[in-house]
Amino acid sequence: MGVSILPLRLEGVTFEADGKRLIDGVTFDLRPGTRSVILGPNGAGKSLLLRLCHGLIRPSGGEVSWDAPRGTEVSHRQAMVFQRPVLLRRSAAANVAYPLRLRGVPARERGERVAEALALAGLSAQAKQAARSLSGGEQQRLAIARAWVMAPEVLFLDEPTANLDPAAARAIEALIDGVHASGAKIVMTTHDLGQAHRLADEILFLHRGHLLERAEATAFFSNPRTAEASAFLKGDLSW
Amino acid sequence: MNDLAAAFSQAASLLLGFDEDLMEIIGLSLRVSFMAVGLAVLLGLPLGAAVALYRFPGRTVLGALLNAFMGLPPVVVGLVVYLMLSRAGPLGVLGLLFTPAAMILAQCLLVLPIVAALSAQIVADLSEEYDEQLRSLAAGPGQRLVTLLWDGRFSLMTAVLAGFGRAIAEVGAVMIVGGNIAHSTRVMTTAIALETSKGNLALALGLGLVLIAIALGVNLAALALRDAARPRHG
Ligand SMILES: Nc1ncnc2c1ncn2[C@@H]1O[C@H](COP(=O)(O)OP(=O)(O)OP(=O)(O)O)[C@@H](O)[C@H]1O
Ligand SMILES: [Mg+2]
C-alpha cells in the first residue's frame, strides 16, 4: 500500500453552478483512522462536498489536496459508494470483480478477493445473481463490497442507507463498521441523526454550503455551538 | 386478384420445392448482408461510442455527418463505390467491381452511419448514468468505452437490427456495384426488380415474401436471444 495519502486537505473550497454558490469557502482536513460524518439537511451540499473530495468534480475555487508524493495514483487509493450506486449489468460477483479487472489483478487472486468481499457483505449466496435483480439493501451492500474489494485507504459513502428499511440500514451500518475495522478511513454523509450517533467519531456539520461546525461526535451532540446545529438536532431546522 | 393468388401459389411451390436458383439468390443475399452488417458493427460500435465519449477535434462534425448519412440514398452509395472500384478508380486494381465483395462494401458503407449514429446516442445516454461511477472506479477511457458497449448490449441490438433491415432491403447499391449477374451477384432485391420488369410477378412476389420472412425471422431471433440472456445477466 505504501505511505498514506491522508490527510486530505480542503482549503477554501467553493463550488458554483448556474451562478449559485453551492459550496462556500469550506476548509478542513480529514485524518486517517476516524469515521468522519458529514451531517446536514437535504440540499446542504453533502453530496457535492463528497464528490469534490473524491475528485469527481473540480472546485470553482480553493484547493483539494492529498498528502501524497507526486505521481501517486490517488484515484486508486480511494473508493466511493454513491447515493444511487450504478451496478453493472452482470452478476453480483462480476460487479465486485470489475474494479480488480480494471487494475489487472490476475484471475486467481481476483476470485479469492471477490469471494471474500461478497462474504463480508453477506452476499455469497447471491454471487451469481444478476446485480440489478437484487433488493435495494442487497444492491447497497454489493456497492460497498465492490468499493471495499479495492482495499481503499479512504472509503466515501453518500447516504448509504437512504431509502432502506431499519433492518437493512442496520446491516449496512454493521458492514461499514467491518470496513472501518479492516483499516479504511470512513467519510460518509447522512441526514439521519440516529445513524450519525451510531457511526460518527467526528461530525462535520454542513448547512447551505457552509461548514458551520466540526467537532468530536459526543461534543457535537451534547453541545452544538451554532443555532443551526441546535435546531437541526432538535429536528426543526428549516432549509 | 387472380394474379395475386396465382403468384402466391407459384411462390409457395418454388419455396417448398427448394428451387435451386431461388436458394442461391437467398443464400447470397444473406451472405452479403450479414457480412456487411458484421463489418459495420465492428467499425460502427466503437466509432459511435468514441463520438459519444471522447473529445477530439472534429467530433461534432463527425457526429453530425453520421446522423446525416443515416438516410444516404443507396444508389448514391452504389455510385460512389462504383467510381472507386471501376477500372479507372483508385481501387480499380483490386478488380472487385461486379463481385459480392463490392456489394458487401457498398452495403457496409450504407449501414455504418446507422449503426454508429444510433450507438452514439445509446452510449451517450448510458454514460449520463455511468460516468461518475466509472470514473470513481478509476476506469480508463478505453475501459469505459468497452464497459458501456457491453452494458448497452440490449439497446445496441436495436441499432444492429436497424442496420440489417436497411442492408437486406436495399436494391440501389447492390444493383450498381453488383450488376445483378445471374449465379454471381444476383440477390433478392435485384431479382425482384428484374422479375417485375419482365412481368414475372409470381417469382417477384415469392422473393418479396421470402425477404419479409427473413427480416422478421432475424428480428425474432434477436429478441429471443435477448430474452434468453436478460434474466441471467440483468
Ligand atoms: N450541477 C448542479 N447544478 C446546479 N445545482 C446543483 C448541481 N448539483 C447540485 N446542485 C444543488 O446544490 C445543492 C446541494 O446539492 P447536494 O446534492 O450536494 O445536497 P445534499 O446535501 O447531498 O442533499 P440530500 O440530503 O438531499 O442528498 C442542491 O440545492 C442542488 O439542487
Ligand atoms: Mg446527497
Short mmCIF file of N, CA and C and ligand atoms in Angstrom, two decimals, chain A residues 42-43 45-48 83 158-159 189, ligand 2:
data_model
loop_
_atom_site.label_atom_id
_atom_site.label_comp_id
_atom_site.label_asym_id
_atom_site.label_seq_id
_atom_site.Cartn_x
_atom_site.Cartn_y
_atom_site.Cartn_z
N ASN A 42 -31.28 18.09 3.89
CA ASN A 42 -31.36 17.89 2.44
C ASN A 42 -30.95 19.17 1.71
N GLY A 43 -30.13 19.01 0.71
CA GLY A 43 -29.76 20.16 -0.11
C GLY A 43 -28.64 20.99 0.48
N GLY A 45 -25.58 20.34 0.53
CA GLY A 45 -24.37 20.26 -0.29
C GLY A 45 -23.48 19.09 0.09
N LYS A 46 -24.03 18.13 0.82
CA LYS A 46 -23.24 16.99 1.29
C LYS A 46 -22.69 16.16 0.12
N SER A 47 -23.58 15.87 -0.84
CA SER A 47 -23.13 15.05 -1.97
C SER A 47 -22.08 15.80 -2.77
N LEU A 48 -22.28 17.09 -2.98
CA LEU A 48 -21.30 17.89 -3.71
C LEU A 48 -19.95 17.86 -3.01
N GLN A 83 -24.88 7.72 -3.63
CA GLN A 83 -26.23 7.76 -3.07
C GLN A 83 -27.13 6.81 -3.87
N ASP A 158 -22.01 8.04 0.35
CA ASP A 158 -23.00 9.11 0.29
C ASP A 158 -24.38 8.55 0.64
N GLU A 159 -24.87 8.93 1.80
CA GLU A 159 -26.19 8.48 2.27
C GLU A 159 -26.37 6.98 2.04
N THR A 189 -21.77 10.71 4.41
CA THR A 189 -22.77 11.75 4.63
C THR A 189 -24.02 11.09 5.13
MG MG C 2 -26.97 13.96 -1.30
#
